[in-house]
PDB file of N, CA and C in Angstrom:
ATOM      1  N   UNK Z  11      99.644-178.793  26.161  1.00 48.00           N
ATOM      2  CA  UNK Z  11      98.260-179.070  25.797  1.00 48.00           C
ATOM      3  C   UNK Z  11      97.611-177.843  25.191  1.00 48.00           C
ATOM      4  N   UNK Z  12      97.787-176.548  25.476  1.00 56.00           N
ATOM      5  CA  UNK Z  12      97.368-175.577  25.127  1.00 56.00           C
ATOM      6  C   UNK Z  12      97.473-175.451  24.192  1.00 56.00           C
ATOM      7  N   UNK Z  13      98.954-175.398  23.639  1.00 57.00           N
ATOM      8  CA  UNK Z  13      99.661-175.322  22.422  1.00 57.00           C
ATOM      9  C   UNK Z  13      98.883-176.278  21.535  1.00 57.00           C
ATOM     10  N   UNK Z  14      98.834-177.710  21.550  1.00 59.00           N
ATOM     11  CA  UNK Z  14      98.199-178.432  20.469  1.00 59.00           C
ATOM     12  C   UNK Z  14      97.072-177.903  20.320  1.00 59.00           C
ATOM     13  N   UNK Z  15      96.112-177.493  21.040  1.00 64.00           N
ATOM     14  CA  UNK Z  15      94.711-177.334  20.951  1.00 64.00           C
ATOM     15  C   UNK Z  15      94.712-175.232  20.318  1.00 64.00           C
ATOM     16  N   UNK Z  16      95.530-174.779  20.574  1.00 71.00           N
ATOM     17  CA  UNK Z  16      95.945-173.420  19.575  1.00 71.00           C
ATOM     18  C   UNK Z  16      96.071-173.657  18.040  1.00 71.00           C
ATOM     19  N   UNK Z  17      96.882-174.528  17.931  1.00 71.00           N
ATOM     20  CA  UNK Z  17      97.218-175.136  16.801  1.00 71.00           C
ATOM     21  C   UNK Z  17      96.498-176.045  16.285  1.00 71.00           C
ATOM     22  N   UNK Z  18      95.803-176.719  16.679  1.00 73.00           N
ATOM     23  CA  UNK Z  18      94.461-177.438  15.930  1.00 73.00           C
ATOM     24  C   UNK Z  18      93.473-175.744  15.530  1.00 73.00           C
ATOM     25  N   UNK Z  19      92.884-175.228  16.113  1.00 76.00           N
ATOM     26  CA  UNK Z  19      91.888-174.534  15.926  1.00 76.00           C
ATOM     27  C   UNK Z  19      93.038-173.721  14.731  1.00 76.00           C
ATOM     28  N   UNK Z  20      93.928-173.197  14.968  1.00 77.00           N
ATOM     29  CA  UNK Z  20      94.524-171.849  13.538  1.00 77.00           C
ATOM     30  C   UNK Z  20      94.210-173.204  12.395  1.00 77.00           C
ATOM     31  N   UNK Z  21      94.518-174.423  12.626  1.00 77.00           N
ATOM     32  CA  UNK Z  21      94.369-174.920  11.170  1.00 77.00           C
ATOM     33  C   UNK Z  21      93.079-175.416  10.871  1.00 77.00           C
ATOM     34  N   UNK Z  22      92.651-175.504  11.710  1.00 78.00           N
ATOM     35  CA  UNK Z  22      91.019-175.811  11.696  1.00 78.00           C
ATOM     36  C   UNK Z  22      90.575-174.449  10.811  1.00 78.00           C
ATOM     37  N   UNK Z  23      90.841-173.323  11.072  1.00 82.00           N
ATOM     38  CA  UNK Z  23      90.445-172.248  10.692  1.00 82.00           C
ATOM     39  C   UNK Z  23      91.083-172.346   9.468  1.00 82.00           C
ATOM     40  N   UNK Z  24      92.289-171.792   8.908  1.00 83.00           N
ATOM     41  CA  UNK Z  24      92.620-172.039   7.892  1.00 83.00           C
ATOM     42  C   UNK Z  24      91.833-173.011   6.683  1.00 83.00           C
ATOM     43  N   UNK Z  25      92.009-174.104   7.213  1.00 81.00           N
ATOM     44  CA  UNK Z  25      91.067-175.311   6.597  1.00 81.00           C
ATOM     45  C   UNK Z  25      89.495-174.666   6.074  1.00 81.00           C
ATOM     46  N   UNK Z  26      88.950-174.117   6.769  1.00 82.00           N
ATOM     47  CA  UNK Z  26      87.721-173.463   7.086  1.00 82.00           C
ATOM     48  C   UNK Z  26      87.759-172.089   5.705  1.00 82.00           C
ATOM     49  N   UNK Z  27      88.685-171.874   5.948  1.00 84.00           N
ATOM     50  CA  UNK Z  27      88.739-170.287   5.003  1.00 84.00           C
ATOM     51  C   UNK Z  27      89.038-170.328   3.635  1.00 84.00           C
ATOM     52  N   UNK Z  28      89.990-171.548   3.595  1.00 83.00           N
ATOM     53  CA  UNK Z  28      90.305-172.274   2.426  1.00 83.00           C
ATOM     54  C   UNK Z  28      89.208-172.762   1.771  1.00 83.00           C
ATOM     55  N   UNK Z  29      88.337-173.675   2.004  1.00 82.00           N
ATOM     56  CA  UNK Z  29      87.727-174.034   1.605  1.00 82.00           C
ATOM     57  C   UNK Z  29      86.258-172.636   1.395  1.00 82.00           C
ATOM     58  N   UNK Z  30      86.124-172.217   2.156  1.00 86.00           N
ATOM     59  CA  UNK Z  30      85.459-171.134   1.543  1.00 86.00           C
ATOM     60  C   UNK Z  30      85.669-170.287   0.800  1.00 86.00           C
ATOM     61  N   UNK Z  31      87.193-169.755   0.090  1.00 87.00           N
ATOM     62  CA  UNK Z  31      87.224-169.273  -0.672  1.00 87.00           C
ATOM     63  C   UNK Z  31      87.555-170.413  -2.405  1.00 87.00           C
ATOM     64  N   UNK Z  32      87.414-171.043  -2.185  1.00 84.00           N
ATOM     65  CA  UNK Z  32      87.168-172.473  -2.915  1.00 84.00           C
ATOM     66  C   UNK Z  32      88.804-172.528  -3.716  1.00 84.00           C
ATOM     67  N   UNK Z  33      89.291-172.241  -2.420  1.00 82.00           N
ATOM     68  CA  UNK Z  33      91.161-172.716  -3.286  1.00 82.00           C
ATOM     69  C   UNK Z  33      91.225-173.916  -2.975  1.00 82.00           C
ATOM     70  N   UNK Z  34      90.677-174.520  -1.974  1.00 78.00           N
ATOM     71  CA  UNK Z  34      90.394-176.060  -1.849  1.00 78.00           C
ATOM     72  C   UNK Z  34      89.376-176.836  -1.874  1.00 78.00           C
ATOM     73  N   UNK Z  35      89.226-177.890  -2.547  1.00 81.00           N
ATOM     74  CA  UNK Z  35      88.008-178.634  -2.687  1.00 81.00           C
ATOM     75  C   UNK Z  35      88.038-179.682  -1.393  1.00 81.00           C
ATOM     76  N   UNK Z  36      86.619-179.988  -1.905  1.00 82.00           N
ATOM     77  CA  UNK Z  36      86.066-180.864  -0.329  1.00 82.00           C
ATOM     78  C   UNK Z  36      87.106-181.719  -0.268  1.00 82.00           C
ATOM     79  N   UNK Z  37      87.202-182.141  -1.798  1.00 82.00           N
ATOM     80  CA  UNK Z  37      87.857-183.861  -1.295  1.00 82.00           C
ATOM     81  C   UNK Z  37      89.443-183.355  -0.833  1.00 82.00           C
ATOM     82  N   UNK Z  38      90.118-182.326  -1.065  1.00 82.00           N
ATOM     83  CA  UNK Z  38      91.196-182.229  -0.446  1.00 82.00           C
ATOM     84  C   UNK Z  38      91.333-182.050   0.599  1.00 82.00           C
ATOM     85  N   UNK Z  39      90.669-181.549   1.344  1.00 80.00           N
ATOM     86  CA  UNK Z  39      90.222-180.979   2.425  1.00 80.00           C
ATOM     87  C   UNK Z  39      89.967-182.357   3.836  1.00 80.00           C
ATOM     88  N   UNK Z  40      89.243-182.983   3.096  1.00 80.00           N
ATOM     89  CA  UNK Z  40      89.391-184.066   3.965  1.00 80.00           C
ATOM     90  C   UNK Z  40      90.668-184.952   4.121  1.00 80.00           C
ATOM     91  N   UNK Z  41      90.908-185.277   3.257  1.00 76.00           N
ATOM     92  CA  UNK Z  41      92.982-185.589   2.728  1.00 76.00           C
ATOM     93  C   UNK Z  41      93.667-185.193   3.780  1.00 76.00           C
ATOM     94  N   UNK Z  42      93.473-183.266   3.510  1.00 81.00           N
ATOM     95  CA  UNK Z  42      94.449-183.422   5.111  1.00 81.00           C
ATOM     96  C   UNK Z  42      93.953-183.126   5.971  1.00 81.00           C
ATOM     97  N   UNK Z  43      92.871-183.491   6.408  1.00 80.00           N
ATOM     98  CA  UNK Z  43      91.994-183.622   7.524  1.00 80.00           C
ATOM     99  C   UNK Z  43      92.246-185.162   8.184  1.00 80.00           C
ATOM    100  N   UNK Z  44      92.250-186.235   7.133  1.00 75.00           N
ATOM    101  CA  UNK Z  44      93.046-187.799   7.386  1.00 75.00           C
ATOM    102  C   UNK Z  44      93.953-187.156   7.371  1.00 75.00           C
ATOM    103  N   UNK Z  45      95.051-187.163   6.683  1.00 76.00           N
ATOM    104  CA  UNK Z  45      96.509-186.958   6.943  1.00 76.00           C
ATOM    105  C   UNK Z  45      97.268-186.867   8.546  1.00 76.00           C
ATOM    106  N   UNK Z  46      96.440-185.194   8.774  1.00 79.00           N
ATOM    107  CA  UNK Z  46      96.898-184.663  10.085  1.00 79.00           C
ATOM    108  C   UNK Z  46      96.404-185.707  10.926  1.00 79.00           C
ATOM    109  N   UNK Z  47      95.479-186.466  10.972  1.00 78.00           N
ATOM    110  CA  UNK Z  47      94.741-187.455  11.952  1.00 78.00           C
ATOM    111  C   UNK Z  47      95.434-188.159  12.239  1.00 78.00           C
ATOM    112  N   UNK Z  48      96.040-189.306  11.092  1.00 72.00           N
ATOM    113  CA  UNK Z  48      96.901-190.163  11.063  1.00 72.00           C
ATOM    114  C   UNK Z  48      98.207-190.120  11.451  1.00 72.00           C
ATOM    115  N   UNK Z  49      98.701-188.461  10.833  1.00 75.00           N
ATOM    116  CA  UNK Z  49      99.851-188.880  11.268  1.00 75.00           C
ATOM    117  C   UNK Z  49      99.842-188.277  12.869  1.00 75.00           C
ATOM    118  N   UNK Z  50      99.351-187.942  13.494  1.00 78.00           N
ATOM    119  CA  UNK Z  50      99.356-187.663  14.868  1.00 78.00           C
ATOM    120  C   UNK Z  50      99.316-189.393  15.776  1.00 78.00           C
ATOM    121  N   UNK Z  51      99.071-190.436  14.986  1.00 75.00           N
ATOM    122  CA  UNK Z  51      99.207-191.724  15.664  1.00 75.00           C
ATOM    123  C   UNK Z  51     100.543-192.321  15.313  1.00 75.00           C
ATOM    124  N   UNK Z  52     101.897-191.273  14.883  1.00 78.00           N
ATOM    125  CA  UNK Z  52     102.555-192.345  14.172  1.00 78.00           C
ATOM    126  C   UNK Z  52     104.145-191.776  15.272  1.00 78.00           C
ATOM    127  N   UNK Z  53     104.940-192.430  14.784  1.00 81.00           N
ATOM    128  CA  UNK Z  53     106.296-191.602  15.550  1.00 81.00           C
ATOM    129  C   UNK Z  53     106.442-190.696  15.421  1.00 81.00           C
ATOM    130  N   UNK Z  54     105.940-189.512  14.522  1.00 77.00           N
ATOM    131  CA  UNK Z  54     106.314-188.792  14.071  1.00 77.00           C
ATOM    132  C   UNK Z  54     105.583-187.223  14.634  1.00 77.00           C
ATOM    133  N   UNK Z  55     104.762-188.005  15.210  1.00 80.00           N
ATOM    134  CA  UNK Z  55     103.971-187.099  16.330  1.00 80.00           C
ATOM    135  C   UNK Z  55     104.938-186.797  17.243  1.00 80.00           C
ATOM    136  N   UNK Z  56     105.548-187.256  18.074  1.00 83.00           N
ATOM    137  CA  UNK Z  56     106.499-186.703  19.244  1.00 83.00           C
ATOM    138  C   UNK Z  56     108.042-185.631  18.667  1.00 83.00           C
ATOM    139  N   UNK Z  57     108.147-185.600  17.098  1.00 86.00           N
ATOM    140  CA  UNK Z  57     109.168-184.538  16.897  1.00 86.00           C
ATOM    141  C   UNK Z  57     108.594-183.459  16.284  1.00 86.00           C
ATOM    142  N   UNK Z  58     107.172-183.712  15.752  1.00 80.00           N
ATOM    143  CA  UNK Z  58     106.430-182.560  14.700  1.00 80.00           C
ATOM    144  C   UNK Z  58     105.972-181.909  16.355  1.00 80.00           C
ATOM    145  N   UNK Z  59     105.749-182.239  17.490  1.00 80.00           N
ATOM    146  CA  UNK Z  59     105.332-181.310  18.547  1.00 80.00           C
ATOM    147  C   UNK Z  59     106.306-180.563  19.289  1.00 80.00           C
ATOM    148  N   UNK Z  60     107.698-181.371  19.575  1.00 87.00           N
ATOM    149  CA  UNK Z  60     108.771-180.442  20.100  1.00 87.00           C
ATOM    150  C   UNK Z  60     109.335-179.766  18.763  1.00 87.00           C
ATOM    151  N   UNK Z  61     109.039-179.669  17.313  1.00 86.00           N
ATOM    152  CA  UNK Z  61     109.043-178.982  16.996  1.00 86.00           C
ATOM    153  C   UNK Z  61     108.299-177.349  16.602  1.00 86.00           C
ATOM    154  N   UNK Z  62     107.431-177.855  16.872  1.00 82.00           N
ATOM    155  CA  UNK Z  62     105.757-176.626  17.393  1.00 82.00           C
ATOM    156  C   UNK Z  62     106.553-175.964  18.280  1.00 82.00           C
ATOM    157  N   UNK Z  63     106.781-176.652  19.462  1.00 85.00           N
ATOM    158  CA  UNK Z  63     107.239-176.111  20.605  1.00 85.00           C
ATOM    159  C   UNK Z  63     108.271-175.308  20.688  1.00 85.00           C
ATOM    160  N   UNK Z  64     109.570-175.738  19.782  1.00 90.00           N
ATOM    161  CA  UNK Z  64     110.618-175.074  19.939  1.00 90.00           C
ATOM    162  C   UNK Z  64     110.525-173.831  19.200  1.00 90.00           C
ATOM    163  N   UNK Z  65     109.509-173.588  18.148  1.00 88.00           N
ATOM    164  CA  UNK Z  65     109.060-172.393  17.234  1.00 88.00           C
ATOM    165  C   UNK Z  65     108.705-171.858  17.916  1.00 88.00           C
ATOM    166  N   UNK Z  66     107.344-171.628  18.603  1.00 85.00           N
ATOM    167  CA  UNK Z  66     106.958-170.996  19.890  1.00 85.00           C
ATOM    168  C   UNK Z  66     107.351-170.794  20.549  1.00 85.00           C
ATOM    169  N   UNK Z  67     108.513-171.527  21.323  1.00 90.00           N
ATOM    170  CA  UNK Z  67     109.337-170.656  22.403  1.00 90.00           C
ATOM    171  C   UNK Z  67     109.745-169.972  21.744  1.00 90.00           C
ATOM    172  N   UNK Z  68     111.093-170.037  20.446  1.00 92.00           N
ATOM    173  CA  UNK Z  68     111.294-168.688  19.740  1.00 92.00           C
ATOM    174  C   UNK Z  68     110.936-167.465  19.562  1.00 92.00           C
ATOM    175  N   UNK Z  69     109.692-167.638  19.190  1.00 89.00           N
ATOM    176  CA  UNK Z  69     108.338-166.783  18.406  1.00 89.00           C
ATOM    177  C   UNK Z  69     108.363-165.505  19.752  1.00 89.00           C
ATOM    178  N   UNK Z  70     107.972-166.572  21.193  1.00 88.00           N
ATOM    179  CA  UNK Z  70     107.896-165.338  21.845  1.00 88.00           C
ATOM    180  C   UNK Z  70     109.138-164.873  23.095  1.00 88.00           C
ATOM    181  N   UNK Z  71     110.661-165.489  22.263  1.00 90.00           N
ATOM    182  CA  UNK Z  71     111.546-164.824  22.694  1.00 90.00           C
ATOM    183  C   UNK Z  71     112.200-163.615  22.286  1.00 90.00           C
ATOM    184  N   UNK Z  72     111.453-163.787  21.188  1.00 88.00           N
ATOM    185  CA  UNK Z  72     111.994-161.817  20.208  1.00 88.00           C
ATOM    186  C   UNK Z  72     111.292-161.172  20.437  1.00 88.00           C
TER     187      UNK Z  72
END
């Protein structure tokens, strides 16, 4: 749970910085703002998270 909610906010931020430096426009912005929404309701949610996961364990095994 931690982990998703780490990872929402870095891309929340990202999203955020992007668009303020205007490399992205609104309407894209919302795109993958749906996108990420959607696809978090689909099957594809349960391997895109043990894949988060298995990066992160990595990340802080070196």
């Amino acid at each position: 749970m931690a982990v998703t909610v780490s990872l929402v906010a870095l891309f929340g931020l990202v999203l955020f910085f992007l668009l303020r430096s205007k490399s992205l426009g609104h309407g894209a912005a919302f795109i993958a703002a749906g996108f990420g929404f959607f696809l978090a309701s689909t099957g594809a949610a349960g391997p895109i998270n043990q894949l988060a996961a298995a990066v992160i364990d990595a990340i802080q095994q070196l």
